[in-house]
Coordinates of C-alpha atoms in Angstrom, one line a residue:
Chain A
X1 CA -26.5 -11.9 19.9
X2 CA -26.0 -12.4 16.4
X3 CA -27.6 -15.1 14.1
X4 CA -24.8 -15.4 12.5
X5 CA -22.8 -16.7 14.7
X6 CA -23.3 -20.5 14.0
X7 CA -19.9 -22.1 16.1
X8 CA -20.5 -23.7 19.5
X9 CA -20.8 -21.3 22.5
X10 CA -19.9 -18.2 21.0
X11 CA -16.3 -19.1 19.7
X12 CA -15.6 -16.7 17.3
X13 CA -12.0 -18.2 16.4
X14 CA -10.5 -21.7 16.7
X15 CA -7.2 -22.1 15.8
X16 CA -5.7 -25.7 15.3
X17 CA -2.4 -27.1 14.9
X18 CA -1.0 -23.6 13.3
X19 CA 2.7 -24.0 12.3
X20 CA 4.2 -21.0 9.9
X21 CA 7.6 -20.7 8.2
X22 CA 9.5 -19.1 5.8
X23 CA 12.2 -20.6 3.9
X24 CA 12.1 -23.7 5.9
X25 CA 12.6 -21.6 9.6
X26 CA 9.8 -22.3 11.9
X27 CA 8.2 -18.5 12.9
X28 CA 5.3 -20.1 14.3
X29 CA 5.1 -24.1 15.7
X30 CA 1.8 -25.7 16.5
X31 CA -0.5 -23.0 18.4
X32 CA -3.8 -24.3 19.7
X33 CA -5.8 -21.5 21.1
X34 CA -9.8 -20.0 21.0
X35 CA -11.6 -17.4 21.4
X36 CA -14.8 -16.4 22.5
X37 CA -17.0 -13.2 21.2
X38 CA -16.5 -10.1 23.1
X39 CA -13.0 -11.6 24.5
X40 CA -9.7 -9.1 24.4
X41 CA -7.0 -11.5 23.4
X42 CA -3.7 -10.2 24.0
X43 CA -1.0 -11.8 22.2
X44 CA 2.0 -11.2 24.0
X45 CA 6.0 -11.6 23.2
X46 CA 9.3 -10.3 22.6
X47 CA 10.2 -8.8 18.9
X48 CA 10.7 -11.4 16.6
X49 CA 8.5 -13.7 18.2
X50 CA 5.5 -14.2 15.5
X51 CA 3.4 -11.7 16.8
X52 CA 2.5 -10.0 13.4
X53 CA 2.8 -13.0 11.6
X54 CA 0.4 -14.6 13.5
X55 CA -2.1 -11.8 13.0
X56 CA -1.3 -12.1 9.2
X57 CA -1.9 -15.6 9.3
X58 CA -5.1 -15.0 11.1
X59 CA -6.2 -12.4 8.2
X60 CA -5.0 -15.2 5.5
X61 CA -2.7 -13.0 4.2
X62 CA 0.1 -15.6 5.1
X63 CA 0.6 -19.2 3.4
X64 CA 0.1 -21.9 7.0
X65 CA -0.8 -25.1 7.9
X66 CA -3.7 -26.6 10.5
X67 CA -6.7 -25.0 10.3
X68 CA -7.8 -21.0 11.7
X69 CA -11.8 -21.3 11.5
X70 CA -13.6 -18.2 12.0
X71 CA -17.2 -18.0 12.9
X72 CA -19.2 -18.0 9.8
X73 CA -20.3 -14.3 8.6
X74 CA -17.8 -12.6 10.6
X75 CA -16.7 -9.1 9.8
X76 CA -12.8 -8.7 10.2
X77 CA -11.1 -5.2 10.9
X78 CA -7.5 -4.9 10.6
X79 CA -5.0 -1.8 11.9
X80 CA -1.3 -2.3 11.1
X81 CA 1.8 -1.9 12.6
X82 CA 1.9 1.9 12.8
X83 CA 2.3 2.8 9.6
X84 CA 4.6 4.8 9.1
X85 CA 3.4 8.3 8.8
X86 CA 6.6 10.2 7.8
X87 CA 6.5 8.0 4.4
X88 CA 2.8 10.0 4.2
X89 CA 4.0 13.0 5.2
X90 CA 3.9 14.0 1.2
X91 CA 1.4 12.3 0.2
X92 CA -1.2 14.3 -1.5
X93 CA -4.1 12.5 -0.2
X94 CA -6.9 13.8 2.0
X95 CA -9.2 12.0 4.6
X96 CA -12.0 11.7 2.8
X97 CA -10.1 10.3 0.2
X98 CA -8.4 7.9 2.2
X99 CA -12.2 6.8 3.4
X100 CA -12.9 6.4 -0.2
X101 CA -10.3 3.6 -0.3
X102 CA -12.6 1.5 1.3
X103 CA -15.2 2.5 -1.3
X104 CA -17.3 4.6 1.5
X105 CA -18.9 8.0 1.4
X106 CA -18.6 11.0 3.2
X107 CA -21.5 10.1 5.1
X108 CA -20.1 7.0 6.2
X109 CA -16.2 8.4 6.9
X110 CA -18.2 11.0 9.5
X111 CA -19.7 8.2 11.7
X112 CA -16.3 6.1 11.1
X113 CA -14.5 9.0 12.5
X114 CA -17.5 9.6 15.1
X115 CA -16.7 6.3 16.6
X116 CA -13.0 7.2 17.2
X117 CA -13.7 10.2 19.0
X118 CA -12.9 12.7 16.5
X119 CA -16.0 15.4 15.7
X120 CA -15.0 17.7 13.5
X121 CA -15.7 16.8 10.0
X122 CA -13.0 19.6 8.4
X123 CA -10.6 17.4 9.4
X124 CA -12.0 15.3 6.3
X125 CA -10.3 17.6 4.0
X126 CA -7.0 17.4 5.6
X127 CA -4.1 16.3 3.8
X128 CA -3.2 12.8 5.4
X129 CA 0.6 13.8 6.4
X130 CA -0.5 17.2 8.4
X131 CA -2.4 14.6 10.9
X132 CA -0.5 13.9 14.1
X133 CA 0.2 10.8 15.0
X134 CA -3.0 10.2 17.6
X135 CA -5.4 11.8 14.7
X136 CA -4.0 9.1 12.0
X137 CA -4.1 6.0 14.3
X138 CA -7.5 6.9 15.7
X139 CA -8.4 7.6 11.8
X140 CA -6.5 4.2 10.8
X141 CA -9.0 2.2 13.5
X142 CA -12.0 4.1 12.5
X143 CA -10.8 2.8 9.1
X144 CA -10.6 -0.5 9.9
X145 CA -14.0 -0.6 12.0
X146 CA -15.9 0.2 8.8
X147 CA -18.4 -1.8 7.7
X148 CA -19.0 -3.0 10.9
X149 CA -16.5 -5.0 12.2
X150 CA -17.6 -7.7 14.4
X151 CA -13.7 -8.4 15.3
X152 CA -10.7 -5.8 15.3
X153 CA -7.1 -7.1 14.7
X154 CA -4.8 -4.5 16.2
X155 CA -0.7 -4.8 15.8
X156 CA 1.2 -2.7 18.5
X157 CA -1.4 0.1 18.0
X158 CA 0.7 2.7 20.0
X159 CA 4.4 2.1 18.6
X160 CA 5.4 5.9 17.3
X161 CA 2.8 7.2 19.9
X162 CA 3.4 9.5 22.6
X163 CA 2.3 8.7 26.3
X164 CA -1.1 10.9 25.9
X165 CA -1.7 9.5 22.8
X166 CA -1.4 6.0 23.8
X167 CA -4.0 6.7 26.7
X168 CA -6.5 8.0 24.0
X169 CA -5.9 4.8 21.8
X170 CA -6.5 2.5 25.0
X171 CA -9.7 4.8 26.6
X172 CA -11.2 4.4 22.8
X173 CA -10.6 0.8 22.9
X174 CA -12.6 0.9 25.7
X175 CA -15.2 2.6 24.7
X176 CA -15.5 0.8 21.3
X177 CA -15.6 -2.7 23.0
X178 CA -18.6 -1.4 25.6
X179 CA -20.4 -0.4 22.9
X180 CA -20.0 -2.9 19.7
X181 CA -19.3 -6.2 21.7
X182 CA -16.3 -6.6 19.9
X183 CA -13.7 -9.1 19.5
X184 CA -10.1 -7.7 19.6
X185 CA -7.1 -9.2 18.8
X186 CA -4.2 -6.9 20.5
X187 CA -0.1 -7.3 20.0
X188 CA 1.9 -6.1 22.2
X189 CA 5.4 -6.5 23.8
X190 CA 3.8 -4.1 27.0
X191 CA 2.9 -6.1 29.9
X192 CA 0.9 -3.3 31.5
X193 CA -1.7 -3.1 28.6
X194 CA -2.2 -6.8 29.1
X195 CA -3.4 -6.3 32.8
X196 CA -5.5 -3.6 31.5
X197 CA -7.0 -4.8 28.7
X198 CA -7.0 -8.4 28.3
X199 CA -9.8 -10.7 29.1
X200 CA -7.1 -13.8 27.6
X201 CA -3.9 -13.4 27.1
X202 CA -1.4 -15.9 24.5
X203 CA 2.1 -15.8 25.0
X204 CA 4.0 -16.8 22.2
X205 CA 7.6 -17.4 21.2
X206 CA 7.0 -19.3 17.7
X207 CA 5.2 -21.2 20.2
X208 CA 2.4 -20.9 23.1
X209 CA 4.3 -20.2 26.4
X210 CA 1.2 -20.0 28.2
X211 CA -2.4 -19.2 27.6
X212 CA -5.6 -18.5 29.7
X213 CA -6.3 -15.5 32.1
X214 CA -3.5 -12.8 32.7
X215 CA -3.6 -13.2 36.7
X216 CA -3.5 -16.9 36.3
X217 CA -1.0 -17.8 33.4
X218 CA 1.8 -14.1 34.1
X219 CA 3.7 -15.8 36.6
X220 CA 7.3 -14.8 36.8
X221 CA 8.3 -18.2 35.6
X222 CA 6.6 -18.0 32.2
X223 CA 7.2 -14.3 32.1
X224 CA 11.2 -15.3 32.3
X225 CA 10.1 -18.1 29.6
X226 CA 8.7 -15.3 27.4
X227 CA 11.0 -12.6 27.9
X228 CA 14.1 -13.4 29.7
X229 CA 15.2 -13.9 32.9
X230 CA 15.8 -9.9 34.0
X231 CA 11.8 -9.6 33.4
X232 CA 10.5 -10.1 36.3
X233 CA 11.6 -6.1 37.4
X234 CA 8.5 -5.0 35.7
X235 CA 6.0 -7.3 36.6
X236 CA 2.8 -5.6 37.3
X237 CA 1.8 -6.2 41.2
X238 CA -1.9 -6.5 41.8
X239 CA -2.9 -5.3 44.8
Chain B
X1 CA 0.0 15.5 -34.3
X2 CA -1.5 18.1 -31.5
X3 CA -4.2 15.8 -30.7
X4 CA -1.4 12.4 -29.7
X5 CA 0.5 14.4 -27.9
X6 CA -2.1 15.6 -26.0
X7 CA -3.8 12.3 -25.3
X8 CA -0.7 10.4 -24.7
X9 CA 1.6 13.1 -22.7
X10 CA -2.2 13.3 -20.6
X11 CA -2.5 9.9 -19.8
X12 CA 1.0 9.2 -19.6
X13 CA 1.0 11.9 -16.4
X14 CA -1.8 10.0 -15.0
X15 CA 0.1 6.9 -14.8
X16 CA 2.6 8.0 -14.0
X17 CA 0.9 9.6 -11.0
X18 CA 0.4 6.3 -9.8
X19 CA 3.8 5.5 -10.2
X20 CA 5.2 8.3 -8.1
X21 CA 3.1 7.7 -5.4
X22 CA 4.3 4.0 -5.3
X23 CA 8.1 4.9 -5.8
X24 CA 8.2 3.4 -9.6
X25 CA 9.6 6.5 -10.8
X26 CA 12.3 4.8 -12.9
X27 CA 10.6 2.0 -13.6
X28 CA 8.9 4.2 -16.8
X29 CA 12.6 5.2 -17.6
X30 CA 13.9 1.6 -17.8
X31 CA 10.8 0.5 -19.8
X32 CA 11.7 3.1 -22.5
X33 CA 15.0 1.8 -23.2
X34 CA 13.9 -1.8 -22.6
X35 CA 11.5 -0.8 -25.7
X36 CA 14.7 -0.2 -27.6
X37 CA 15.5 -3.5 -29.2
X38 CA 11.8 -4.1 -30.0
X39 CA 12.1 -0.3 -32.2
X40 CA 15.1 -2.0 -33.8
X41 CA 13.6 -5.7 -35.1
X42 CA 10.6 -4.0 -35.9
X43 CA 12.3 -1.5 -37.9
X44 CA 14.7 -4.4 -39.5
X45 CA 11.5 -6.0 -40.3
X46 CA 9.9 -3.2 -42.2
X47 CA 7.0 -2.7 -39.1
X48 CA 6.1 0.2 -37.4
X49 CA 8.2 0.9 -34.1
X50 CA 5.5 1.2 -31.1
X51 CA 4.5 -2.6 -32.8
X52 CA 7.8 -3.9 -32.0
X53 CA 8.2 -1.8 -28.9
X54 CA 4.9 -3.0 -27.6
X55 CA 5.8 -6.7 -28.2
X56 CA 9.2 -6.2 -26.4
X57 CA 7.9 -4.9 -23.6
X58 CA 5.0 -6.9 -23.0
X59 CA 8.0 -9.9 -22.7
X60 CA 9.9 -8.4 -20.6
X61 CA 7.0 -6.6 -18.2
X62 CA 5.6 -9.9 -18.0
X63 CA 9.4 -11.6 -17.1
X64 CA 10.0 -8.7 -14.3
X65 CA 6.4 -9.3 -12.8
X66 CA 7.3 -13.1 -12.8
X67 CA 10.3 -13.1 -11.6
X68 CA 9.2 -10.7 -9.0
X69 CA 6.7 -13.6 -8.0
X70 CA 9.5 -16.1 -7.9
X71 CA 12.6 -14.7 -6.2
X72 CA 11.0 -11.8 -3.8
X73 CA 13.6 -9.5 -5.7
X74 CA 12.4 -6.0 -5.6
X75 CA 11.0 -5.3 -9.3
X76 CA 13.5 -1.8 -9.3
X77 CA 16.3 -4.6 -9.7
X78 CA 14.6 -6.9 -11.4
X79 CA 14.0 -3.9 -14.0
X80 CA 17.6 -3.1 -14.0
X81 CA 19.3 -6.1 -14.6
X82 CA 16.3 -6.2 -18.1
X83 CA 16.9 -2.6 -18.6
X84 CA 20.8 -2.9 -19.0
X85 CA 20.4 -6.1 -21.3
X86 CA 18.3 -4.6 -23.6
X87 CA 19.6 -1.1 -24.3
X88 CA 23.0 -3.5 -25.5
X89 CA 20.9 -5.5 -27.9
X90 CA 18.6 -2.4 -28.8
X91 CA 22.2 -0.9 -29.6
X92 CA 22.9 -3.6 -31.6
X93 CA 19.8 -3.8 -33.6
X94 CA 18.7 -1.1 -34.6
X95 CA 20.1 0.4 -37.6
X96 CA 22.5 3.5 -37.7
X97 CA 20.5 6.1 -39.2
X98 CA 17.5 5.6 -37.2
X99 CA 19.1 5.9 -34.0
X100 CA 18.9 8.6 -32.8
X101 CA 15.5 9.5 -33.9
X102 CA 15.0 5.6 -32.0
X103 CA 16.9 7.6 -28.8
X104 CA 15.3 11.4 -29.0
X105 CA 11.8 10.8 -30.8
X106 CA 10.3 13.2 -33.1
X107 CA 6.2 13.5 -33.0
X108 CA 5.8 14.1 -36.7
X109 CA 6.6 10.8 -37.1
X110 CA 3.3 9.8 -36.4
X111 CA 1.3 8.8 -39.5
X112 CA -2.8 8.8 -39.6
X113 CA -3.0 5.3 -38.8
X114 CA -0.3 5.9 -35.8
X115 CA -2.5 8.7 -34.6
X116 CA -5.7 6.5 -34.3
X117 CA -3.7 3.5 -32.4
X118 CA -2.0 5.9 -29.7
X119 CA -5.4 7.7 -28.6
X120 CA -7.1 4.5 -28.6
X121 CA -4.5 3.0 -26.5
X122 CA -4.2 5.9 -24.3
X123 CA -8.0 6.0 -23.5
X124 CA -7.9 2.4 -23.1
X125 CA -5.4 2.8 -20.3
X126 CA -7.1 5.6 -19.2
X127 CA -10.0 3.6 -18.5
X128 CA -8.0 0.8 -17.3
X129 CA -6.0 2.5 -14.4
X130 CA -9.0 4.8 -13.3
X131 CA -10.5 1.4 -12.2
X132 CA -7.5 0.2 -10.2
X133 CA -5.8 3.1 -9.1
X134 CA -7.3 3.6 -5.6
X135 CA -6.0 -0.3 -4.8
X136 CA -2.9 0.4 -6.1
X137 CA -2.4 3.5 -4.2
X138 CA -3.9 1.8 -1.3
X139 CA -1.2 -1.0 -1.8
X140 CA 1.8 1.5 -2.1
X141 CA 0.9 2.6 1.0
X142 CA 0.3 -0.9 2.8
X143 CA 0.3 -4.1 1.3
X144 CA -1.0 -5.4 4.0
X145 CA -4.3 -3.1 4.3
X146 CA -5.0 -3.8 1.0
X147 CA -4.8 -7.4 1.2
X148 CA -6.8 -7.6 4.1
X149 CA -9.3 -5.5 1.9
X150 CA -9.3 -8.4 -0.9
X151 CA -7.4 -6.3 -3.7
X152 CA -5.4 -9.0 -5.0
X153 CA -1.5 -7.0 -5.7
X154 CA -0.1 -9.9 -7.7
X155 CA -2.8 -9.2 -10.5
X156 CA -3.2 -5.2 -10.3
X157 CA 0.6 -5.0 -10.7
X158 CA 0.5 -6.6 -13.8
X159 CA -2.4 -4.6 -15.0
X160 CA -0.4 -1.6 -14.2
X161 CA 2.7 -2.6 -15.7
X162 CA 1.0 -3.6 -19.0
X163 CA -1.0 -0.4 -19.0
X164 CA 2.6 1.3 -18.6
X165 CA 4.2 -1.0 -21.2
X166 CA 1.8 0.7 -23.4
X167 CA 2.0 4.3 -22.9
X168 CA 5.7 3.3 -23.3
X169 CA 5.3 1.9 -26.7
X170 CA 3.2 4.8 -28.0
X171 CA 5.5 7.4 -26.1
X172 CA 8.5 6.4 -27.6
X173 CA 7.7 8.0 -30.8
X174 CA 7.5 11.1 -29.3
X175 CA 10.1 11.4 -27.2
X176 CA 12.1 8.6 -27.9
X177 CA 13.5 5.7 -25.5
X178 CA 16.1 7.8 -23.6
X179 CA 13.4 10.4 -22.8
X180 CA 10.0 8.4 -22.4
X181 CA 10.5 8.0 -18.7
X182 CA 10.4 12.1 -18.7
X183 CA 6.8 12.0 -20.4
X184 CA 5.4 9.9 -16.8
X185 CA 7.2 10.8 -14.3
X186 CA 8.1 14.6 -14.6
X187 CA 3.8 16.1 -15.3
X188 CA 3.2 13.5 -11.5
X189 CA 6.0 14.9 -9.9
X190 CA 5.3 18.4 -10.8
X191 CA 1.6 17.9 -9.2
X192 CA 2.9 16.2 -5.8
X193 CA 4.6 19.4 -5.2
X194 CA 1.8 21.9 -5.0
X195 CA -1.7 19.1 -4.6
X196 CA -3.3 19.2 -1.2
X197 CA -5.4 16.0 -2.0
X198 CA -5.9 13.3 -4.8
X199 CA -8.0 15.1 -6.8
X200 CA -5.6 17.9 -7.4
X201 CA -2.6 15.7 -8.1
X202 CA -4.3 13.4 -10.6
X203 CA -6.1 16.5 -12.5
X204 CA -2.8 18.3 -12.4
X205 CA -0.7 15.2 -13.7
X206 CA -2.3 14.9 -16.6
X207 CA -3.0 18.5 -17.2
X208 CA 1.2 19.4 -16.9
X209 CA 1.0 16.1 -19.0
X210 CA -0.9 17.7 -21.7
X211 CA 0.7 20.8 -21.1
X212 CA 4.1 19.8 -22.2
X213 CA 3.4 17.3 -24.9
X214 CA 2.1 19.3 -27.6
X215 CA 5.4 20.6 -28.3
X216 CA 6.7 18.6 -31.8
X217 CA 10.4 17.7 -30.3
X218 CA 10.9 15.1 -28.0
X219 CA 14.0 16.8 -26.3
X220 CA 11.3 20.1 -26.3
X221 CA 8.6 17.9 -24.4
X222 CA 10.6 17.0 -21.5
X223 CA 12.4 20.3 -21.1
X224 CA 8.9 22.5 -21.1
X225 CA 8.3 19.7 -18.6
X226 CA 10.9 20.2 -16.9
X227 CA 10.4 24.2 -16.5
X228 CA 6.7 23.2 -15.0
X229 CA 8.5 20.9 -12.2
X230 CA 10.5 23.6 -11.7
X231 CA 7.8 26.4 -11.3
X232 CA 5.5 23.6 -9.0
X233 CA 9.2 23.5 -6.6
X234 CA 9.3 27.3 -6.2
X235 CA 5.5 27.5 -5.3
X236 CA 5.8 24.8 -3.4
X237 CA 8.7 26.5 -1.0
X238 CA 6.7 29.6 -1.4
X239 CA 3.8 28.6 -0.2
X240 CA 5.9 26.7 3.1
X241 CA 7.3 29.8 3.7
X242 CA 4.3 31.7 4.0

């Protein structure tokens, strides 16, 4: 495991006490939660919830009180809301280039993209907007796993994504957490993806509705807490 | 005269190629007639006009960008409400018969001294912007990214708004207020339409930049300009069609 890590038993996030607002409305009240290196946490909600906010807050891009502790020397990747690729559509700005907005080389943009599946390095003189929509999200997390990410923070990464696409984003997912031990931090509104990918899943309407492992903690009581009463209808059944 | 022209329309297409990719395009236009009342103390007070210009802007750059900070306006209508203010006052300072040279421009205006300031200034910004343009495009496209990268937006905005500030002060000679915006935004536009990549439309900027600056009239400048953007459309459609 790595030296680096210096916080009791792996914990590679504690989160205290975290409240949010803006202009005096609460978006996010008092969350307690933790998590361990190698976890999936899925964080879980209906729109408007705090879902994004939260992951803002956890990249210190938000103002918040109580305390978000990371583990010390820890390597934070972060892939947005889909970006919205129409806006890039004119963009004149290649792949490469777009690599060189995190100050990298070509060298480095061809394992980046390596990781995500894609192989053919032409694809590195492509003009951002001629991508589809799979090519720039798996390009947007190879971007975000550079420089070795020890922890990816991923914000609905399939919104604007067709069905196929969506399987490729999750298989990779896969893939990349086998292979780097990595922490991911994943929003969704999907309950599917949570039974598929979660190892921990947080529930939160401004604050935690429930907390711990997805079998355990998605009963339809907290699912009709979360989302409404009419939820239950797509309640994954396990076996 | 050749030699301003050619460093200021160049590096005022490079900015503005930033600009266009971040959807300032106006912004350049409403800094030109902000400039306006600054042309008309300086020129009540015996001083040269990109001096007074310069001054003026730097206040009012440095009010948008604050008021920006405090009220989450957009800085498009921050700049507008500034922009309206000061073309009234600019109207009202600045003497008759310099008025319209104040609103067109004319290049051989430019005295030795003049000369020496603009290019200076203009490699200055050059230098400048070439540091922090990949953040600021980075941040056009997601503040978020680039925040998460550590490129701090508050203070690169203000960079990049002085640095236009002063490609606005030294423009304004040559095109005037009412046409300055034309001098950043029209080379940048030009280039979007037929680049493939970065390094096309920033060479091409400044190149359509050059291109159309070393022209004497202001009104000349913009309109050869304005033939290139033209010329980039119909390749542009061409080369769609093919």
């Amino acid at each position: 495991m790595k030296n680096s890590i210096v916080m009791s038993d792996k914990t590679i996030l504690d989160v205290k006490n975290l409240s949010v607002d803006f202009d005096g409305e609460k978006i996010i009240d008092n969350l307690n939660f933790e998590v361990n290196e190698g976890e999936t946490l899925i964080i879980l909600g209906p729109n408007g919830a705090g879902k994004t906010v939260l992951l803002k807050t956890l990249l210190n891009l938000l103002p918040y009180h109580g305390a978000v502790k990371w583990a010390n020397g820890v390597k934070i990747g972060y892939v947005p809301q889909g970006l919205p690729l129409f806006a890039l559509r004119e963009l004149p700005l290649s792949v490469e280039e777009f690599f060189a907005f995190k100050k990298v080389g070509k060298s480095e943009a061809v394992i980046a993209m390596a990781s995500v599946g894609i192989y053919d390095s032409a694809i590195l003189k492509k003009r951002i907007g001629l991508l589809s929509s799979g090519q720039f999200q798996r390009i947007l997390v190879g971007w975000g796993l550079i420089g070795n990410s020890d922890v990816l923070l991923f914000d609905e990464p399939t919104s604007g994504i067709d069905i196929g696409g969506e399987e490729t984003i999750y298989n990779l997912l896969d893939k990349l957490k086998k292979e780097r031990n990595l922490t991911v931090f994943l929003v969704t509104h999907d309950l599917n993806i949570v039974y598929r990918e979660a190892t921990k899943v947080l529930c939160l309407n401004k604050q935690k509705l429930c907390y711990g492992l997805p079998k355990e903690v998605l009963t339809s009581e907290n699912l009709a807490r979360l989302f409404g009463e009419n939820v239950g209808f797509y309640e994954h059944h396990h076996e | 005269m050749l030699i301003v022209g050619t460093f200021v329309g160049g590096i005022a297409g490079y900015l503005g190629s930033v600009m266009v990719l971040k959807r300032m395009a106006l912004v350049g236009d409403a800094l030109g007639h902000i400039a306006l009342p600054g042309m008309g103390l300086a020129l009540l007070l015996g001083l040269d006009v990109s001096l007074g210009a310069f001054a003026f802007l730097l206040a009012s750059v440095f009010l948008i960008w604050l008021l920006e900070l405090k009220t989450s306006l957009p800085a498009e209508a921050l700049v507008g409400v500034v922009f309206v203010a000061s073309l009234a006052l600019g109207f009202l300072l600045v003497p008759e018969p310099e008025l319209l040279h104040s609103l067109i421009g004319n290049i051989s205006n430019v005295g030795f001294f003049g000369a020496i300031v603009s290019v200076s200034l203009a490699v200055i910004v050059f230098a400048v912007i070439r540091s922090v343009r990949n953040d600021l495009i980075l941040s056009g496209i997601s503040p978020d990214i680039a925040r998460a990268q550590g490129v701090n937006i508050k203070t690169q905005n203000l960079i990049y708004l002085i640095s236009i500030a002063a490609i606005t002060a030294v423009g304004i000679k040559i095109t005037g207020t009412l046409l300055v915006g034309a001098l950043v935004v029209i080379p940048a536009a030009a280039s979007k339409n037929i680049s493939r990549n970065l390094k096309e439309y920033l060479f091409l900027s400044v190149l359509f930049g050059i291109f159309s600056s070393i022209l004497p009239v202001g009104t000349m400048i913009v309109l050869v300009s304005v033939v290139i953007f033209v010329f980039s459309l119909v390749f542009k459609n061409f080369r769609k069609a093919v």
